[in-house]
Coordinates of C-alpha atoms in Angstrom, one line a residue:
M9 CA 34.5 44.8 39.1
E10 CA 36.8 46.0 36.6
V11 CA 35.9 47.4 33.5
W12 CA 37.8 47.8 30.1
S13 CA 35.6 49.7 27.8
S14 CA 38.5 50.5 25.3
L15 CA 38.7 47.0 24.2
P16 CA 36.9 45.5 21.1
L17 CA 33.3 43.8 21.8
N18 CA 32.7 40.3 21.7
H19 CA 36.5 39.5 23.6
L20 CA 37.4 37.3 25.9
F21 CA 39.4 37.5 29.0
I22 CA 40.5 35.3 31.9
L23 CA 40.4 36.7 35.2
P24 CA 41.9 35.2 38.4
S25 CA 39.4 33.0 40.3
S26 CA 38.0 33.8 43.5
S27 CA 38.1 31.5 46.5
K28 CA 34.4 31.0 46.0
S29 CA 34.5 30.3 42.4
H30 CA 33.4 26.6 41.4
F31 CA 36.0 27.1 38.6
P32 CA 39.8 27.6 38.3
V33 CA 39.1 30.3 35.5
T34 CA 36.3 32.9 35.3
I35 CA 35.4 33.8 31.7
I36 CA 34.4 37.6 30.8
R37 CA 32.9 38.2 27.6
C38 CA 32.0 41.4 26.3
C39 CA 28.9 41.3 24.0
S40 CA 26.4 43.6 22.9
T41 CA 22.9 43.4 24.2
T42 CA 19.6 44.7 23.1
T43 CA 19.3 48.2 24.8
T44 CA 17.2 51.4 24.2
S45 CA 18.0 53.9 21.7
A46 CA 19.1 56.3 24.6
A47 CA 21.7 53.7 25.8
R48 CA 23.1 52.6 22.4
G49 CA 25.9 55.5 23.0
R50 CA 27.0 53.9 26.2
R51 CA 30.3 52.2 26.7
Y52 CA 30.0 48.4 26.9
S53 CA 31.4 46.5 29.7
A54 CA 32.4 43.0 30.5
V55 CA 30.9 41.6 33.5
A56 CA 32.5 38.5 35.4
T57 CA 29.7 35.8 35.1
T58 CA 29.4 32.1 34.4
T59 CA 28.2 31.7 30.9
T60 CA 27.3 28.9 28.5
T61 CA 30.9 29.4 27.0
S62 CA 32.5 29.3 30.0
I63 CA 30.7 25.7 31.1
R64 CA 31.8 24.4 27.9
L65 CA 35.6 25.8 28.5
Q66 CA 35.3 23.9 31.9
K67 CA 34.5 20.7 30.2
V68 CA 37.4 21.2 27.9
E69 CA 39.4 21.7 30.9
E70 CA 38.4 18.3 32.4
L71 CA 38.9 16.6 29.1
N72 CA 42.3 17.9 29.4
S73 CA 42.9 17.2 33.0
N74 CA 41.8 13.2 32.1
G75 CA 44.6 13.1 29.4
F76 CA 42.7 14.6 26.8
E77 CA 45.3 16.5 24.2
S78 CA 44.7 18.9 21.7
P79 CA 46.4 18.2 18.5
K80 CA 48.3 21.2 19.0
T81 CA 48.8 21.4 22.9
S82 CA 51.3 19.1 24.8
S83 CA 50.1 16.8 27.6
K84 CA 52.0 18.4 30.2
T85 CA 50.0 21.8 29.4
A86 CA 46.4 22.4 30.5
L87 CA 43.9 23.6 28.0
I88 CA 43.2 26.5 30.5
S89 CA 45.9 27.1 33.2
P90 CA 44.5 27.1 36.7
K91 CA 46.9 29.1 37.8
P92 CA 46.0 33.3 38.5
S93 CA 47.2 35.5 35.6
P94 CA 48.7 38.9 36.0
P95 CA 46.4 41.7 34.6
P96 CA 43.7 40.6 32.0
T97 CA 44.8 39.2 28.6
P98 CA 43.0 38.2 25.7
V99 CA 42.2 34.7 25.2
T100 CA 43.3 34.7 21.6
N101 CA 47.1 35.0 22.5
T102 CA 46.9 32.0 25.0
N103 CA 44.2 29.9 24.4
T104 CA 44.3 26.4 22.4
E105 CA 42.8 25.8 18.9
L106 CA 40.4 23.7 20.4
Q107 CA 39.1 26.6 22.9
E108 CA 38.9 28.8 20.2
K109 CA 36.8 26.1 18.1
V110 CA 34.5 25.8 20.9
I111 CA 34.1 29.6 21.1
Y112 CA 33.7 30.1 17.5
L113 CA 31.0 27.3 17.3
D114 CA 29.2 28.9 20.6
S115 CA 28.6 31.9 18.8
F116 CA 26.3 30.0 16.1
G117 CA 24.5 28.2 19.0
I118 CA 26.7 24.8 18.3
D119 CA 27.7 23.1 21.2
L120 CA 31.2 21.2 20.2
I121 CA 31.8 18.9 23.5
P122 CA 29.0 16.1 22.6
L123 CA 29.7 16.6 18.8
L124 CA 33.5 15.4 19.9
T125 CA 32.3 11.9 20.9
T126 CA 29.8 11.1 18.1
H127 CA 32.3 12.3 15.4
P128 CA 36.1 12.4 16.8
P129 CA 37.6 13.7 13.5
L130 CA 36.5 17.2 14.7
I131 CA 39.2 17.3 16.8
S132 CA 42.0 17.2 14.2
T133 CA 40.0 19.4 11.9
S134 CA 41.4 22.9 11.8
L135 CA 39.8 26.2 12.9
S136 CA 40.7 27.6 9.7
D137 CA 38.5 24.7 7.8
I138 CA 35.7 25.0 10.2
K139 CA 35.2 28.9 9.6
S140 CA 35.3 28.2 5.5
T141 CA 32.5 25.7 5.9
I142 CA 30.4 27.7 8.3
S143 CA 30.9 30.8 6.4
F144 CA 30.1 28.9 3.0
L145 CA 26.9 27.5 4.5
S146 CA 25.5 30.8 6.2
T147 CA 26.4 33.0 3.1
T148 CA 25.5 30.6 0.3
I149 CA 22.6 28.7 0.9
P150 CA 22.2 30.7 3.5
L151 CA 21.5 29.1 6.7
A152 CA 20.4 31.0 9.9
P153 CA 22.1 30.0 13.2
P154 CA 19.3 27.9 14.2
A155 CA 19.3 25.9 10.9
L156 CA 23.3 25.6 11.3
E157 CA 23.0 24.3 14.7
R158 CA 20.2 21.5 13.6
L159 CA 22.4 20.8 10.7
V160 CA 25.6 20.1 12.5
S161 CA 23.9 18.2 15.4
I162 CA 22.2 15.8 12.8
C163 CA 25.5 15.7 10.6
P164 CA 28.5 16.4 12.3
E165 CA 30.7 15.2 9.6
V166 CA 29.7 18.1 7.4
L167 CA 32.2 20.3 9.4
T168 CA 35.2 17.9 8.7
L169 CA 34.3 17.5 4.7
P170 CA 36.5 19.3 2.4
L171 CA 34.6 22.3 1.0
P172 CA 34.9 21.0 -2.7
S173 CA 33.0 18.0 -1.9
I174 CA 30.2 20.5 -0.1
I175 CA 30.4 22.7 -3.4
S176 CA 29.9 19.7 -5.7
T177 CA 26.8 18.6 -3.9
I178 CA 25.1 21.9 -3.9
T179 CA 26.1 22.0 -7.7
F180 CA 24.4 18.7 -8.2
L181 CA 21.1 19.7 -6.4
L182 CA 21.0 23.1 -8.4
R183 CA 22.0 21.9 -12.0
E184 CA 20.9 17.9 -12.3
A185 CA 18.5 17.9 -9.6
H186 CA 16.8 20.9 -10.9
V187 CA 16.3 22.5 -7.4
R188 CA 15.8 26.1 -7.5
S189 CA 17.8 28.4 -5.8
Q190 CA 15.1 29.9 -3.3
H191 CA 14.2 26.4 -2.4
L192 CA 17.8 25.1 -1.7
R193 CA 17.5 26.2 2.3
R194 CA 14.4 24.3 2.6
V195 CA 15.8 21.2 0.6
I196 CA 18.8 21.2 3.1
H197 CA 16.8 21.8 6.0
R198 CA 14.4 18.9 5.4
R199 CA 17.2 16.4 4.6
P200 CA 20.6 17.5 6.0
R201 CA 22.1 14.3 5.1
L202 CA 22.3 15.4 1.4
L203 CA 25.5 17.3 2.1
V204 CA 27.3 14.4 3.3
S205 CA 26.3 12.0 0.5
D206 CA 28.8 11.4 -2.3
V207 CA 27.2 12.4 -5.6
K208 CA 28.9 9.8 -7.7
S209 CA 28.4 6.8 -5.4
R210 CA 25.0 8.0 -3.9
L211 CA 23.2 11.1 -5.0
R212 CA 23.5 10.3 -9.0
P213 CA 22.6 6.7 -9.1
T214 CA 19.8 7.0 -6.6
M215 CA 18.4 9.8 -9.1
Y216 CA 18.7 8.0 -12.1
F217 CA 16.7 5.0 -10.4
L218 CA 13.9 7.2 -9.5
Q219 CA 13.8 8.6 -13.0
G220 CA 14.5 5.5 -15.0
T221 CA 12.9 2.6 -13.2
I222 CA 10.1 4.3 -11.0
G223 CA 9.5 7.0 -13.6
I224 CA 9.6 10.4 -11.4
S225 CA 9.7 13.0 -14.1
D226 CA 10.1 16.0 -11.5
I227 CA 12.9 14.7 -9.0
S228 CA 13.2 18.4 -7.5
K229 CA 10.0 17.6 -5.3
H230 CA 11.5 14.5 -4.0
T231 CA 15.3 15.4 -3.1
H232 CA 14.9 13.8 0.1
L233 CA 15.2 10.4 -1.3
L234 CA 18.1 11.0 -3.0
S235 CA 20.6 10.1 0.0
S236 CA 19.0 6.6 0.3
S237 CA 20.4 3.5 -0.6
V238 CA 18.3 1.8 -3.7
E239 CA 19.7 -1.8 -2.3
D240 CA 19.1 -1.5 1.1
K241 CA 15.8 1.0 1.2
F242 CA 14.2 1.0 -2.2
L243 CA 14.2 -2.6 -3.9
P244 CA 13.0 -4.3 -0.5
R245 CA 9.8 -2.1 -0.4
I246 CA 9.5 -2.8 -4.3
E247 CA 9.7 -6.5 -3.4
Y248 CA 7.3 -6.1 -0.5
F249 CA 4.5 -4.9 -2.7
R250 CA 5.3 -7.5 -5.6
E251 CA 5.2 -10.5 -3.5
N252 CA 3.6 -9.9 -0.1
I253 CA 0.7 -7.5 -1.3
G254 CA 0.3 -9.3 -4.5
I255 CA 0.2 -6.3 -7.0
S256 CA 1.5 -6.3 -10.3
Y257 CA 4.8 -4.8 -11.6
D258 CA 3.5 -2.0 -13.5
D259 CA 0.9 -1.2 -10.7
T260 CA 3.9 -1.2 -8.2
M261 CA 5.7 1.5 -10.3
L262 CA 2.5 3.4 -10.0
V263 CA 2.2 2.9 -6.5
F264 CA 5.7 4.4 -5.9
R265 CA 5.2 7.0 -8.9
R266 CA 2.2 8.2 -7.2
F267 CA 3.6 8.4 -3.6
P268 CA 7.5 8.2 -3.3
S269 CA 7.3 8.7 0.1
L270 CA 6.4 5.1 0.5
F271 CA 10.3 4.4 0.3
C272 CA 11.0 5.9 3.7
Y273 CA 8.2 3.7 5.6
S274 CA 9.1 0.5 7.7
I275 CA 8.1 -2.6 6.1
K276 CA 7.2 -4.0 9.5
E277 CA 5.9 -1.1 11.6
N278 CA 3.8 0.5 8.9
L279 CA 3.3 -1.4 5.7
E280 CA 2.5 -4.5 6.9
P281 CA 0.0 -3.7 9.7
K282 CA -2.1 -1.3 7.7
F283 CA -2.1 -3.5 4.8
N284 CA -3.4 -6.6 7.0
F285 CA -5.8 -4.2 8.3
F286 CA -7.1 -2.9 4.7
V287 CA -7.4 -6.7 3.8
V288 CA -8.9 -8.0 6.7
E289 CA -11.0 -5.6 8.5
M290 CA -12.0 -3.2 6.0
G291 CA -12.2 -5.7 3.0
R292 CA -11.5 -3.4 0.3
D293 CA -10.2 -4.1 -3.1
L294 CA -6.5 -3.9 -4.2
K295 CA -7.4 -1.3 -7.3
E296 CA -8.4 1.3 -4.3
L297 CA -4.8 1.0 -3.1
V298 CA -3.3 1.6 -6.3
E299 CA -5.4 4.3 -6.8
F300 CA -4.6 5.9 -3.2
P301 CA -1.1 4.6 -1.7
Q302 CA -1.2 7.8 0.6
Y303 CA -3.4 5.2 2.9
F304 CA 0.4 4.3 4.4
S305 CA 0.6 7.4 5.6
F306 CA -2.2 8.1 8.0
S307 CA -2.0 6.8 11.5
L308 CA -3.5 3.1 12.0
E309 CA -4.3 3.6 15.6
N310 CA -5.5 7.5 15.7
R311 CA -6.9 7.9 12.0
I312 CA -7.9 4.9 9.9
K313 CA -9.3 2.4 12.5
P314 CA -11.8 5.2 14.4
R315 CA -12.8 6.5 10.8
H316 CA -13.5 3.0 9.3
L317 CA -15.5 1.8 13.2
R318 CA -17.5 5.1 12.2
C319 CA -18.4 4.3 8.8
L320 CA -19.3 1.0 9.7
E321 CA -21.9 2.2 12.2
K322 CA -23.3 4.6 9.8
G323 CA -23.4 1.8 7.2
V324 CA -21.7 3.8 4.7
C325 CA -18.5 3.0 2.3
L326 CA -16.9 6.2 1.6
P327 CA -13.7 6.0 -1.1
L328 CA -10.4 6.1 1.0
P329 CA -9.5 9.7 0.1
A330 CA -12.9 10.9 1.6
M331 CA -12.6 8.6 4.9
L332 CA -9.1 9.8 5.6
R333 CA -8.3 13.1 4.0
L334 CA -11.5 15.2 5.3
S335 CA -11.6 17.0 8.7
E336 CA -13.3 15.5 11.6
K337 CA -16.5 17.9 11.2
R338 CA -16.7 17.4 7.2
L339 CA -16.6 13.8 7.8
L340 CA -19.6 13.7 10.0
E341 CA -21.5 16.1 7.6
R342 CA -20.7 13.6 4.6
L343 CA -21.7 10.5 6.5
D344 CA -24.8 12.3 7.5
V345 CA -25.6 13.0 4.0
C346 CA -24.9 9.6 2.6
V347 CA -27.2 8.1 5.6
D348 CA -29.8 10.2 4.6
S349 CA -29.8 9.4 1.0
S350 CA -29.2 5.6 1.7
L351 CA -31.8 5.2 4.4
P352 CA -34.7 5.1 1.6
F353 CA -32.9 3.3 -0.7
F354 CA -32.1 0.6 1.8
E355 CA -35.5 0.5 3.1
D356 CA -36.8 0.1 -0.6
V357 CA -34.4 -2.9 -1.1
E358 CA -35.4 -4.8 2.3
S359 CA -39.1 -4.2 0.9
I360 CA -38.4 -5.6 -2.3
K361 CA -36.5 -8.8 -0.8
E362 CA -39.8 -9.5 1.1
E363 CA -41.8 -9.4 -2.4
L364 CA -39.2 -11.5 -3.7
K365 CA -40.0 -14.1 -0.8
V366 CA -43.9 -14.0 -1.4
L367 CA -43.0 -14.7 -5.2
E368 CA -40.8 -17.6 -4.3
N369 CA -43.7 -18.8 -2.0
L370 CA -46.2 -18.7 -4.5
H371 CA -43.9 -20.4 -7.2
H372 CA -44.1 -23.3 -4.7
Q373 CA -47.5 -23.5 -4.2
L374 CA -48.2 -23.6 -7.8
Q375 CA -45.8 -26.6 -8.0
T376 CA -47.5 -28.4 -5.1
S377 CA -51.0 -27.7 -6.7
H378 CA -49.7 -29.1 -10.1
E379 CA -48.3 -32.4 -8.7
Q380 CA -51.6 -32.5 -6.9
S381 CA -53.9 -32.1 -10.1
K382 CA -52.1 -36.1 -11.1
T383 CA -53.9 -37.6 -8.7
L384 CA -57.8 -36.0 -9.3
H385 CA -59.9 -37.7 -11.4
N386 CA -63.1 -35.8 -10.6
A387 CA -64.0 -32.7 -13.1
K388 CA -65.3 -30.6 -9.9
S389 CA -61.8 -31.3 -8.0
V390 CA -60.0 -30.3 -11.1
K391 CA -61.9 -27.0 -11.2
E392 CA -61.8 -26.2 -7.7
L393 CA -57.7 -26.7 -7.9
R394 CA -57.8 -24.8 -11.2
A395 CA -59.3 -21.8 -9.4
K396 CA -56.7 -21.9 -6.9
M397 CA -53.9 -22.0 -9.1
D398 CA -55.2 -19.0 -11.1
N399 CA -55.3 -16.9 -7.8
H400 CA -51.9 -17.8 -7.5
V401 CA -50.7 -17.0 -10.9
S402 CA -52.7 -13.6 -10.7
V403 CA -50.8 -12.8 -7.5
S404 CA -47.6 -13.7 -8.8
L405 CA -48.2 -11.5 -12.0
K406 CA -49.3 -8.4 -9.6
K407 CA -46.0 -9.0 -7.3
A408 CA -43.8 -9.4 -10.6
K409 CA -45.1 -6.0 -12.0
K410 CA -44.7 -4.0 -8.7
I411 CA -41.1 -5.4 -8.0
K412 CA -40.3 -4.5 -11.7
V413 CA -41.5 -0.7 -11.0
R414 CA -39.6 -0.5 -8.1
L415 CA -36.5 -1.5 -9.4
E416 CA -37.0 1.1 -12.3
A417 CA -37.5 3.7 -9.2
L418 CA -34.1 2.6 -7.6
D419 CA -32.3 3.0 -10.8
R420 CA -33.4 6.8 -10.7
S421 CA -32.6 7.0 -7.4
N422 CA -28.9 6.0 -7.9
A423 CA -29.0 8.4 -10.8
A424 CA -30.0 11.3 -8.6
N425 CA -27.3 10.0 -5.8
R426 CA -24.4 10.3 -8.2
S427 CA -25.0 14.3 -8.0
L428 CA -24.2 14.3 -4.2
P429 CA -20.5 15.1 -3.0
G430 CA -18.3 11.9 -2.7
C431 CA -21.4 9.7 -4.3
G432 CA -20.3 10.3 -8.1
P433 CA -19.8 7.7 -10.6
G434 CA -17.3 5.1 -9.9
S435 CA -17.6 5.9 -5.9
S436 CA -17.7 3.3 -3.4
S437 CA -21.3 4.4 -2.4
D438 CA -22.4 4.2 -6.1
R439 CA -20.8 0.8 -6.5
T440 CA -22.6 -0.7 -3.6
R441 CA -25.7 0.8 -4.7
T442 CA -25.6 -0.6 -8.3
S443 CA -24.5 -3.9 -7.1
V444 CA -27.4 -4.2 -4.6
V445 CA -29.9 -3.2 -7.3
N446 CA -28.1 -5.7 -10.0
G447 CA -28.3 -8.2 -7.1
L448 CA -32.1 -8.0 -7.0
R449 CA -32.3 -7.7 -10.7
K450 CA -30.8 -11.2 -10.6
K451 CA -32.8 -12.9 -8.1
L452 CA -35.6 -11.8 -10.2
S453 CA -34.4 -13.3 -13.3
D454 CA -34.2 -16.8 -11.1
A455 CA -37.5 -16.5 -10.2
M456 CA -38.5 -15.9 -13.9
N457 CA -36.6 -18.8 -14.9
S458 CA -38.5 -21.2 -12.4
F459 CA -41.8 -20.0 -13.4
N460 CA -41.1 -20.7 -16.8
D461 CA -39.7 -24.2 -16.2
L462 CA -43.1 -24.5 -14.2
R463 CA -44.9 -23.9 -17.2
N464 CA -42.8 -26.1 -19.6
K465 CA -43.1 -28.8 -17.3
M466 CA -47.2 -28.1 -17.2
S467 CA -47.7 -28.2 -20.6
S468 CA -45.4 -31.1 -21.4
E469 CA -47.2 -33.6 -18.6
Y470 CA -50.7 -32.3 -20.4
R471 CA -49.5 -33.4 -23.7
E472 CA -48.7 -36.7 -22.1
T473 CA -52.3 -36.7 -20.6
V474 CA -53.9 -36.0 -23.5
T475 CA -51.9 -38.7 -25.7
R476 CA -52.9 -41.4 -22.8
R477 CA -56.6 -40.4 -22.8
Y478 CA -56.7 -40.5 -26.7
Y479 CA -54.8 -44.4 -26.6
T480 CA -57.3 -45.4 -23.8
V481 CA -60.5 -44.5 -25.6
T482 CA -59.4 -45.0 -29.3
G483 CA -56.4 -47.9 -29.1
E484 CA -54.6 -45.6 -31.4
N485 CA -51.5 -43.8 -30.5
P486 CA -51.8 -39.9 -32.0
D487 CA -49.0 -38.3 -33.6
E488 CA -47.5 -34.8 -32.5
G489 CA -49.8 -32.8 -34.7
L490 CA -52.9 -34.4 -33.8
V491 CA -51.8 -33.7 -29.9
D492 CA -51.4 -30.2 -31.2
S493 CA -54.5 -29.9 -32.7
L494 CA -56.6 -31.6 -29.8
I495 CA -54.9 -28.8 -27.2
S496 CA -55.3 -25.9 -29.6
S497 CA -58.6 -26.6 -30.7
G498 CA -60.1 -27.6 -27.3
Q499 CA -62.7 -30.1 -28.9
S500 CA -62.3 -32.6 -26.1
E501 CA -65.2 -34.7 -27.5
T502 CA -63.8 -35.4 -31.1
F503 CA -61.8 -38.2 -30.6
L504 CA -64.4 -39.6 -28.1
Q505 CA -67.2 -40.4 -30.7
K506 CA -66.1 -43.9 -31.1
A507 CA -66.3 -44.6 -27.3
I508 CA -69.6 -42.9 -27.5
Q509 CA -71.3 -44.9 -30.1
E510 CA -69.9 -48.4 -28.6
Q511 CA -70.7 -47.8 -24.9
G512 CA -73.1 -45.0 -25.0
R513 CA -72.6 -41.4 -24.0
G514 CA -73.4 -41.3 -20.0
Q515 CA -70.2 -43.5 -19.5
V516 CA -67.5 -41.6 -20.8
M517 CA -69.2 -38.0 -20.0
D518 CA -67.1 -37.9 -16.7
T519 CA -63.8 -38.5 -18.7
I520 CA -64.6 -35.7 -21.0
M521 CA -65.8 -33.4 -18.2
E522 CA -62.4 -34.0 -16.7
I523 CA -60.4 -33.7 -19.6
Q524 CA -62.0 -30.3 -20.4
E525 CA -61.2 -29.2 -17.0
R526 CA -57.8 -29.9 -17.2
H527 CA -57.6 -28.5 -20.5
D528 CA -59.0 -25.1 -19.6
A529 CA -57.0 -25.2 -16.4
V530 CA -54.0 -25.9 -18.2
K531 CA -54.4 -23.3 -21.1
E532 CA -55.2 -20.4 -18.4
I533 CA -52.3 -21.3 -16.3
E534 CA -50.1 -21.2 -19.5
R535 CA -51.4 -17.8 -20.5
N536 CA -51.0 -16.3 -17.1
L537 CA -47.5 -17.6 -16.8
K538 CA -46.7 -16.5 -20.2
E539 CA -47.7 -13.0 -19.3
L540 CA -45.7 -13.5 -16.1
H541 CA -42.7 -14.3 -18.3
Q542 CA -43.2 -11.4 -20.4
V543 CA -42.9 -9.2 -17.7
F544 CA -39.5 -10.3 -16.7
M545 CA -37.9 -10.5 -20.3
D546 CA -37.7 -6.7 -20.2
M547 CA -34.9 -7.2 -17.8
A548 CA -33.2 -10.3 -18.9
V549 CA -30.9 -8.5 -21.3
L550 CA -29.8 -6.3 -18.6
V551 CA -29.4 -9.0 -16.2
E552 CA -27.4 -11.1 -18.5
S553 CA -25.0 -8.5 -19.2
Q554 CA -24.3 -7.7 -15.6
G555 CA -24.5 -11.3 -14.5
E556 CA -20.7 -12.0 -15.1
Q557 CA -19.8 -8.9 -13.5
L558 CA -21.7 -9.6 -10.5
D559 CA -20.4 -13.0 -10.4
D560 CA -17.0 -11.7 -10.5
I561 CA -17.3 -9.0 -7.7
E562 CA -18.9 -11.5 -5.4
N563 CA -16.2 -13.9 -5.8
Q564 CA -13.7 -11.4 -5.5
V565 CA -15.1 -10.4 -2.2
N566 CA -15.3 -13.9 -0.9
R567 CA -12.4 -15.2 -1.8
A568 CA -10.0 -12.0 -1.5
S569 CA -8.9 -13.3 2.2
S570 CA -8.3 -16.9 1.1
F571 CA -6.3 -15.4 -1.8
V572 CA -3.9 -13.5 0.2
N573 CA -3.3 -16.0 2.8
R574 CA -2.5 -18.5 0.1
G575 CA -0.1 -16.3 -1.9
T576 CA 1.9 -15.7 1.6
T577 CA 2.2 -19.3 2.1
H578 CA 3.0 -19.8 -1.6
L579 CA 5.8 -17.0 -1.1
Q580 CA 7.0 -18.4 2.2
V581 CA 7.3 -21.8 0.3
A582 CA 9.1 -20.3 -2.6
R583 CA 11.6 -18.4 -0.7
K584 CA 12.5 -21.6 1.4
H585 CA 12.9 -23.5 -1.9
Q586 CA 14.9 -20.7 -3.0
K587 CA 17.2 -20.8 -0.1
N588 CA 17.7 -24.6 -0.1
T589 CA 18.6 -24.1 -4.1
R590 CA 21.0 -21.7 -3.2
K591 CA 22.5 -23.7 -0.3
W592 CA 22.7 -27.0 -2.4
A593 CA 24.2 -25.1 -5.2
C594 CA 27.2 -23.7 -2.9
F595 CA 27.4 -27.3 -1.4
G596 CA 27.6 -28.3 -5.2
I597 CA 30.5 -25.8 -6.1
I598 CA 32.5 -26.3 -2.9
L599 CA 32.5 -30.1 -3.7
V600 CA 33.8 -29.5 -7.2
L601 CA 36.7 -27.5 -6.1
I602 CA 37.6 -29.9 -3.2
V603 CA 37.5 -32.5 -6.1
I604 CA 39.8 -30.3 -8.5
M605 CA 42.2 -29.6 -5.4
I606 CA 42.4 -33.3 -5.0
I607 CA 43.3 -34.0 -8.5
I608 CA 45.8 -31.4 -8.5
L609 CA 47.5 -32.4 -5.3
S610 CA 47.6 -36.2 -6.8
I611 CA 49.0 -35.2 -10.0
R612 CA 51.8 -32.4 -8.6
P613 CA 52.5 -31.0 -11.7
W614 CA 55.4 -28.9 -10.1
E615 CA 57.1 -31.6 -9.0
S616 CA 57.7 -33.2 -12.2
N617 CA 59.0 -30.0 -13.6
G618 CA 61.4 -29.4 -10.9
G619 CA 62.9 -33.0 -11.1
G620 CA 63.8 -32.5 -14.7
G621 CA 65.7 -29.4 -13.7
G622 CA 67.4 -31.3 -10.9
G623 CA 68.6 -34.2 -13.3
G624 CA 70.2 -31.7 -15.5
N625 CA 72.4 -30.2 -12.9
S626 CA 73.3 -33.7 -11.4
N627 CA 74.6 -34.8 -15.0
G628 CA 76.2 -31.3 -15.7
G629 CA 78.5 -31.8 -12.5
N630 CA 78.3 -28.0 -12.1
S631 CA 76.6 -26.9 -8.8
N632 CA 76.6 -23.2 -9.5
T633 CA 74.4 -23.5 -12.7
T634 CA 70.8 -22.8 -12.3
P635 CA 68.2 -25.3 -12.4
S636 CA 66.1 -23.5 -15.2
V637 CA 69.6 -23.7 -17.4
A638 CA 70.4 -26.9 -19.1
P639 CA 74.0 -28.1 -18.9
P640 CA 76.5 -27.6 -21.7
P641 CA 77.3 -30.4 -23.9
P642 CA 80.6 -32.7 -23.1
A643 CA 83.9 -31.7 -25.0
T644 CA 85.3 -34.1 -27.7
G645 CA 88.4 -35.5 -27.7

């Protein structure tokens, strides 16, 4: 092995190949290596070895042997001569420019050979231009060799762009997009295609769209979107949110303003499956999607579905940010806290539902007893039925008071639950608990109305009974005032004096006792039902104020899925009609053009003009005159 210690470092030599070598040329590269401080003073030596550069140069030679020519190399001359050379000579004197490109880019870890197939203009780019671009990127931005390698592998056209174009892009990012100089390297590393995007036709219009239409104030945080097309990427996603999802224009702009990275997500592979799961499986409101559009950034299979199922198993409905953003450990802790606080609540709810069922059963029994009382004409039977109805009313009154107290306790429990993390006002847990309590109040209000209707019915029928008995005994129809007086005073024998005088007291005493028992029973039941009605009146105002809201929530939950399906169907029909309308409009325009062409061809205005010119030529007899010039007048004499 020969050593040329006097030559400079990073110099390449071509040595004659041995008989055992796989390559026609052996490349010797002198380079500095990491040595200890004691060996730094030693001379550097070049060792004949097959390096990465030699392999790439061999590929260049293979390309040359297959007919591939460098712009400055004749087809008769190989890129690397396979003939043995005299004593080592620097490659810079004998090598081609393409080899120099390979060697220069290899010093930055960039493999030129695969880039030639993806971006052929690199062949004709001069080495000086490549050096200027690499020098500018490595010193101005600055980019380290690994970052340069990544940039060139993603966008090889950056090496063929004029340097002023790259400078204009950097100037745009610094001055108009307000990217800080210390953040420029991170911006380019995240989105290398910014350097190869035209400022006038792509970067500036996209920035104006994001600022003006979407309303993004700080564009420096979203520079990765500037190289995207507004027509091909932004508008289809906005249309999907408005038409397919059913969000208003203002809410759509709010969604993309809160999470601009949605512009980078695929509609079919990301937005559509996640939205279907959100509506169908999770049954959530679209308002949650507007408030937390980052939902689309989480994995459907690895994050959204498992955590949703875990919440279902625990019977807890967490807000979307809490369900998706928390770590696994914190999510389990939150679910345990919510379960511990929700178990007593739902146990109380089930108990109150049982009490309401008992109350409904008592109302049914009271109604049955009332219908049974219409067929009784014995004072003893009426008295027994009265005692039974009094017992039912008394139990109903106790149940109603108990339910009222327990509902007030649930209100206090909800207020205390709002202090727990993740269960504050407006959270999903708080809305669920409030909705459940309001639903129980509404059921209690319905029970109140049913007892009140029964009381009014019993009072009305009792008035009819008194009126009928009075007419039977006296033969006269009492007016409303007399009936009210008889019912309120309770003196049943007053209107029976005439019957007693005519028929004797013994014959009408049974009727008197029956009427008296009925009167006492109705008065007692009416008094108890009024007391029961008063228990519910305390909650009537609250139930009425919350009734519309509850009805709206229930309707939205029950009809959300149908609305989405119907909306999708209508949109598909609308698109079909739109396509048909455009098609028939095109047919109409084509038909009009055909008619115009037929008219023009039938009239042939150019032939009439040409014929007039020909006639002038024939009369003149001068064949040399042009058709557009009229013949001279004939000479006189």
